Amino acid sequence: MSSPILALAGVTKSIDTGTHRVDILRGIDLEIRPGEFVAIMGASGSGKSTLLGLLAGLDSPTMGTIQLDGEDIARLAEDRLADIRGRKIGFVFQSYQLIPTLTAEENVLLPAELAGENGRDTLDRARALLDRVGLSERRDHYPVQLSGGEQQRVALARAFMRRPPLLLADEPTGNLDSTNGRQVLELLLNLNRDEHTTLVLVTHDRELAGYASRIITLKDGLIVSDERPGTPA
Amino acid sequence: MKLWFTAAKIAWREARASRLKFLFVLFGVAAGVGALTGVRGFSAAFHEALQREARTLMAADLSIRQFQPASEEQQAVLERYEAQGSVVTEVTETVSMMSADADLPPVLVSVKAIDPAHYPFYGTVRLDPPGTLAGVLTDSSIAVSDDLLVRLNLANGAAVKLGNEEFKVAAVVKTEPDRMTGSLNVGPRVMITREGLDRAGLMTFGSRAAQRYLIKTPPALDLDQAKAELRKVFGEARVATANETHPAITRALDRSTTFLSLVCLIALIVGALGVATAIHAHLQQRLDTIAIMKCIGARSSQIIRIYTLETAMLGLAGGLAGILVGAGVQWVFPLLLSRYFQFEHGMGWNGAFALEGLGVGMLVTLLFTLPPLLSIRQVRPALIFRREMAEARPSWRELVRRQTPAVLCGLLILAGLGAVAAWLAESMRMGLTFIGGLAASLLILAVIAWFLLRFLRIFVTKRAFSLPITWRQGLANLYRPGNHAAAVLVSLGIGVMFTLTIYLIQKSLLSEVAGAAPPNAPNVFIVNVTERERAGLDAILASQPDLPADEKARPRLTPLVAARLTAINGAAPERESLKGFNRRLLGTRQVTWVEKKPDDIAVRQGAWWDEGAQQALVSIDENTAELLGVKVGETVRWEATGRQFDTRVAAIHRVQSVSPGGVPEFIFNRKALEGAPVQFLGTARIAPANVPRLQREVFARYPTITVVNVADVLAIVQDVVDQVSLVVRFISAFAILAGAIILASTVAGTRFRRMREAAVLKTIGARRRRLVGIFSVEFLVLGLVAGVMGSLLATGFTRLLLVRLLDAEFRFDILPNLLTILLTAILAVATGWLASLRVLEQKPLEVLREE
């Protein structure tokens, strides 16, 4: 078996609000292998978004280690984390998070440009991705000029721009109606397959989770189940 | 390089997309830079115009006055000046007798010999019939003042006898620019060419004549340096530059220059404030964008680079727009003021000022962007995940650590502004005073804002249910997280403080300037009045029509006694320590006594005497006291017609008004001069048209009394003073307007954050009227507090500036303060409403959907 792309050991996260202490994650051990499609489920407040934030190096755990590709990212400096995010992780958010002042194409280009890539190849890749999500006609539109589904498709294109080995998605269809949601999901799965990405997806939608090869359920900051629906028990 | 290129590309895209919001920021920078360059350019031109007026009073840039013709060495120096581009002309003044026919007694006249080809360099000699000196004066013709025609019962064209020769009266001299700076002006004026003077044979050996060398210098020449050099060569002479023709004008020039550079500084600070608020609000809205960029792999340094470039672009664009505004200001000001005075060379657009303004604009913009730029480091990318969740409370040490860059930035900003201030004002002291005042005000305002918000929070929580909901919400809005009430309070307060400071300083300055040339100052002087003629003259003066109603401006006869200073503290004064012209202080002088302190005399040290004091006392002008080295309480001995007497120095004074007769250096009390032979000097304010009649009337009864008419000279001084007042008023009105606009944009800048709040409130059923009420309460409190704090600080700051920099008195006045508080509150509420209009109109879903 290949070595895990993500390995968490004894990860806890607490927040001291001044008046009291809130334990959001209370000891998570988890390994995710390359190529897996993992759905993280749980009720609101179970800690799933926090877990995703930790996996992405957007936040640091109170205790424990998080290894991404064999490197512990739990205690890295912010700039180093930014580099890792830019190189290894693609993001899809529930509320798209496109930069409102950039056009669709510029939003897709941005991760590459931030990494110092801005040749012809880069532009071609961005256009190919926009084409792939069916938006080549709308590449000069600003986010406000796009529908929710279109914005999320732009966000998908942006997430794959630098061919990250790991894609993290936080309720990617949560803000969309079922038609648009299905379209985005299909695109996400197709791109994931074509680009050989590991996909970690946070959702509370059973149907969406049904596409995953592995479903992890959180409750009160603990993993309560870890199933592989396709594999016999 | 490539990094910067990428950053520039992203920055440009960002700026391009939010053009409208950027206009706000641009406006702030443009207003600041525009005010700075406009005011600076205009005041430079104005200062030049004023100096031209001052030169008119001397008719030259430099004047050398002595009682003997120039020596060979002195001639050589003057020739060297001519070789270097200056023009020199000689003016000789002397007294002589003039007669017309045998029936009337000859009259003592003051003769002024000039070269009509050069004299006067500045100003004009107005003649009747109209003409030029060069066209009228020949070897055998002269121009005379109208009182001479009265005395000799002559008309234009008559023949008179001066010295040994006969001359034709070719014109009447109506005005003469340098009348006040001349000497030996005892009798009616006779203007004559130098050749005419030679022909008349007046300058025989031993005759008393004053020589004036008037110099017109090339613009590049440093007048003060030239003066110092000439002083060495002309040891006995009085060398003066045009800037010191008259104490009132000198002070008006000094004060207005200082004031104008103060206004420039304030324009700069208020502009910087606009920039800071705009940039802060802009970056506040970019928090999400910054978090997203961090998520997709941007380092803090990259983002800082992007926003630094964006700010620099803004500073540049705003600066360029500001230069246009400044050029507009320079163009419009003279148009608005053209009714009142002329700018001879027009108002050239000054490229240097424009570049300076651009540089200062960009520097200030970047300085003020530093803190929000550095706070980019603090933006956690997790923000976009967990916006509503409480952040872990950092430890005390962590808090201090986080504040360190902010404090360093603050110091850097202060230092930067201080440097700009010192450079603008060309005075380190001014820069320091300014920055000290700014820092102290910032600190006080921040502390007060903190306490106020604390208090409001406790107050609202404690009485949550006894307050109407509008008030409760409005007050609570001020301390809610994400509301920058403290920042708005501080910048609003600072803005109010500076704006009011301009007004207060302007007011105190104007009252001083007006005091320097009271509209009722005497314009007629009557000399050679004896005790015998006193009562009769008094009656003539009292019977004049249209006398001023003001009691102080009524005709007055001042007693004069000829006295000579003989000893200071028992020792003879050191003649050697008094150079040249100042030796006159030791000669016999006309001095007077006064019991009650005149209004235009300010006591600088010591105290004025009580009426009827039985001790012999004297008050000495501050410059004279310094020259002689006399202090309050010391004893000065005098001699008047053979009698010796001692006086104690009771006070050191400064004369604040214009008196063409010169500044009274020594003023005695009545007791000191008791028993000495007295002559009287009459002073009166007569309507200029009535002066010739008074001259005839006095001459008919008392032929030995001379009436000197200085109405025209006074008019020039009044003109200068009026111009100073007008421009000071005008520029401060402009600065106050710019301040108000920037303050309004500060309030308007809070608009974006209230969009969501308004949407949520509407969703849960708040009517528009309720929202307006809530916003009004919020803005009213902000405006009132900022107004109160700003006006208190302005009073303190004005006091500091007046006393430390302008050397003027400070008087507290409650009215402008109250008015400021009221206006700030109105301004805050009104702009708050205006800025919220769109927020109120918007459908709640439009706002909420964007989340």
PDB file of N, CA and C in Angstrom, chain B residues 446-480:
ATOM      1  N   ALA B 446      -7.749  58.935  21.645  1.00  0.00           N
ATOM      2  CA  ALA B 446      -7.852  57.483  21.702  1.00  0.00           C
ATOM      3  C   ALA B 446      -8.296  57.052  23.097  1.00  0.00           C
ATOM      4  N   VAL B 447      -7.695  57.664  24.123  1.00  0.00           N
ATOM      5  CA  VAL B 447      -8.044  57.298  25.500  1.00  0.00           C
ATOM      6  C   VAL B 447      -9.523  57.606  25.758  1.00  0.00           C
ATOM      7  N   ILE B 448      -9.939  58.807  25.333  1.00  0.00           N
ATOM      8  CA  ILE B 448     -11.335  59.197  25.568  1.00  0.00           C
ATOM      9  C   ILE B 448     -12.288  58.272  24.825  1.00  0.00           C
ATOM     10  N   ALA B 449     -11.949  57.951  23.582  1.00  0.00           N
ATOM     11  CA  ALA B 449     -12.811  57.077  22.795  1.00  0.00           C
ATOM     12  C   ALA B 449     -12.954  55.730  23.503  1.00  0.00           C
ATOM     13  N   TRP B 450     -11.841  55.230  24.026  1.00  0.00           N
ATOM     14  CA  TRP B 450     -11.862  53.935  24.710  1.00  0.00           C
ATOM     15  C   TRP B 450     -12.795  53.995  25.916  1.00  0.00           C
ATOM     16  N   PHE B 451     -12.629  55.029  26.723  1.00  0.00           N
ATOM     17  CA  PHE B 451     -13.455  55.157  27.935  1.00  0.00           C
ATOM     18  C   PHE B 451     -14.924  55.327  27.564  1.00  0.00           C
ATOM     19  N   LEU B 452     -15.159  56.126  26.546  1.00  0.00           N
ATOM     20  CA  LEU B 452     -16.538  56.396  26.150  1.00  0.00           C
ATOM     21  C   LEU B 452     -17.234  55.103  25.725  1.00  0.00           C
ATOM     22  N   LEU B 453     -16.547  54.311  24.903  1.00  0.00           N
ATOM     23  CA  LEU B 453     -17.158  53.087  24.412  1.00  0.00           C
ATOM     24  C   LEU B 453     -17.392  52.118  25.579  1.00  0.00           C
ATOM     25  N   ARG B 454     -16.423  52.048  26.496  1.00  0.00           N
ATOM     26  CA  ARG B 454     -16.599  51.228  27.694  1.00  0.00           C
ATOM     27  C   ARG B 454     -17.850  51.662  28.449  1.00  0.00           C
ATOM     28  N   PHE B 455     -17.928  52.977  28.648  1.00  0.00           N
ATOM     29  CA  PHE B 455     -19.030  53.527  29.433  1.00  0.00           C
ATOM     30  C   PHE B 455     -20.362  53.214  28.751  1.00  0.00           C
ATOM     31  N   LEU B 456     -20.406  53.421  27.431  1.00  0.00           N
ATOM     32  CA  LEU B 456     -21.651  53.182  26.701  1.00  0.00           C
ATOM     33  C   LEU B 456     -22.093  51.735  26.859  1.00  0.00           C
ATOM     34  N   ARG B 457     -21.121  50.834  26.779  1.00  0.00           N
ATOM     35  CA  ARG B 457     -21.438  49.420  26.863  1.00  0.00           C
ATOM     36  C   ARG B 457     -22.075  49.114  28.225  1.00  0.00           C
ATOM     37  N   ILE B 458     -21.439  49.621  29.279  1.00  0.00           N
ATOM     38  CA  ILE B 458     -21.981  49.374  30.618  1.00  0.00           C
ATOM     39  C   ILE B 458     -23.359  50.021  30.754  1.00  0.00           C
ATOM     40  N   PHE B 459     -23.444  51.265  30.260  1.00  0.00           N
ATOM     41  CA  PHE B 459     -24.686  52.032  30.374  1.00  0.00           C
ATOM     42  C   PHE B 459     -25.828  51.303  29.660  1.00  0.00           C
ATOM     43  N   VAL B 460     -25.585  50.903  28.433  1.00  0.00           N
ATOM     44  CA  VAL B 460     -26.646  50.267  27.651  1.00  0.00           C
ATOM     45  C   VAL B 460     -27.014  48.921  28.258  1.00  0.00           C
ATOM     46  N   THR B 461     -26.029  48.162  28.726  1.00  0.00           N
ATOM     47  CA  THR B 461     -26.327  46.852  29.310  1.00  0.00           C
ATOM     48  C   THR B 461     -27.146  47.000  30.582  1.00  0.00           C
ATOM     49  N   LYS B 462     -26.744  47.976  31.401  1.00  0.00           N
ATOM     50  CA  LYS B 462     -27.427  48.161  32.687  1.00  0.00           C
ATOM     51  C   LYS B 462     -28.873  48.609  32.512  1.00  0.00           C
ATOM     52  N   ARG B 463     -29.105  49.501  31.559  1.00  0.00           N
ATOM     53  CA  ARG B 463     -30.455  50.024  31.433  1.00  0.00           C
ATOM     54  C   ARG B 463     -31.093  49.583  30.123  1.00  0.00           C
ATOM     55  N   ALA B 464     -30.788  48.360  29.770  1.00  0.00           N
ATOM     56  CA  ALA B 464     -31.221  47.886  28.463  1.00  0.00           C
ATOM     57  C   ALA B 464     -32.684  48.166  28.184  1.00  0.00           C
ATOM     58  N   PHE B 465     -33.538  48.033  29.224  1.00  0.00           N
ATOM     59  CA  PHE B 465     -34.962  48.088  28.906  1.00  0.00           C
ATOM     60  C   PHE B 465     -35.619  49.421  29.223  1.00  0.00           C
ATOM     61  N   SER B 466     -34.860  50.326  29.844  1.00  0.00           N
ATOM     62  CA  SER B 466     -35.473  51.627  30.075  1.00  0.00           C
ATOM     63  C   SER B 466     -35.199  52.583  28.908  1.00  0.00           C
ATOM     64  N   LEU B 467     -34.329  52.158  27.962  1.00  0.00           N
ATOM     65  CA  LEU B 467     -34.037  53.005  26.804  1.00  0.00           C
ATOM     66  C   LEU B 467     -34.949  52.623  25.643  1.00  0.00           C
ATOM     67  N   PRO B 468     -35.379  53.626  24.844  1.00  0.00           N
ATOM     68  CA  PRO B 468     -36.142  53.259  23.639  1.00  0.00           C
ATOM     69  C   PRO B 468     -35.253  52.436  22.712  1.00  0.00           C
ATOM     70  N   ILE B 469     -35.879  51.578  21.934  1.00  0.00           N
ATOM     71  CA  ILE B 469     -35.087  50.629  21.148  1.00  0.00           C
ATOM     72  C   ILE B 469     -34.138  51.330  20.168  1.00  0.00           C
ATOM     73  N   THR B 470     -34.607  52.462  19.586  1.00  0.00           N
ATOM     74  CA  THR B 470     -33.768  53.183  18.639  1.00  0.00           C
ATOM     75  C   THR B 470     -32.463  53.613  19.306  1.00  0.00           C
ATOM     76  N   TRP B 471     -32.600  54.157  20.513  1.00  0.00           N
ATOM     77  CA  TRP B 471     -31.416  54.612  21.238  1.00  0.00           C
ATOM     78  C   TRP B 471     -30.535  53.439  21.622  1.00  0.00           C
ATOM     79  N   ARG B 472     -31.202  52.361  22.080  1.00  0.00           N
ATOM     80  CA  ARG B 472     -30.424  51.222  22.534  1.00  0.00           C
ATOM     81  C   ARG B 472     -29.599  50.671  21.366  1.00  0.00           C
ATOM     82  N   GLN B 473     -30.243  50.507  20.226  1.00  0.00           N
ATOM     83  CA  GLN B 473     -29.537  49.965  19.068  1.00  0.00           C
ATOM     84  C   GLN B 473     -28.453  50.923  18.571  1.00  0.00           C
ATOM     85  N   GLY B 474     -28.830  52.195  18.507  1.00  0.00           N
ATOM     86  CA  GLY B 474     -27.884  53.190  17.984  1.00  0.00           C
ATOM     87  C   GLY B 474     -26.632  53.262  18.841  1.00  0.00           C
ATOM     88  N   LEU B 475     -26.819  53.296  20.155  1.00  0.00           N
ATOM     89  CA  LEU B 475     -25.667  53.384  21.058  1.00  0.00           C
ATOM     90  C   LEU B 475     -24.858  52.096  21.001  1.00  0.00           C
ATOM     91  N   ALA B 476     -25.594  50.972  20.976  1.00  0.00           N
ATOM     92  CA  ALA B 476     -24.896  49.696  20.963  1.00  0.00           C
ATOM     93  C   ALA B 476     -24.084  49.527  19.682  1.00  0.00           C
ATOM     94  N   ASN B 477     -24.582  50.089  18.595  1.00  0.00           N
ATOM     95  CA  ASN B 477     -23.844  50.031  17.334  1.00  0.00           C
ATOM     96  C   ASN B 477     -22.420  50.515  17.484  1.00  0.00           C
ATOM     97  N   LEU B 478     -22.246  51.492  18.386  1.00  0.00           N
ATOM     98  CA  LEU B 478     -20.939  52.125  18.506  1.00  0.00           C
ATOM     99  C   LEU B 478     -19.880  51.187  19.049  1.00  0.00           C
ATOM    100  N   TYR B 479     -20.289  50.256  19.931  1.00  0.00           N
ATOM    101  CA  TYR B 479     -19.238  49.409  20.518  1.00  0.00           C
ATOM    102  C   TYR B 479     -19.282  47.982  20.002  1.00  0.00           C
ATOM    103  N   ARG B 480     -20.142  47.728  19.004  1.00  0.00           N
ATOM    104  CA  ARG B 480     -20.210  46.372  18.475  1.00  0.00           C
ATOM    105  C   ARG B 480     -18.921  46.020  17.758  1.00  0.00           C
TER     106      ARG B 480
END
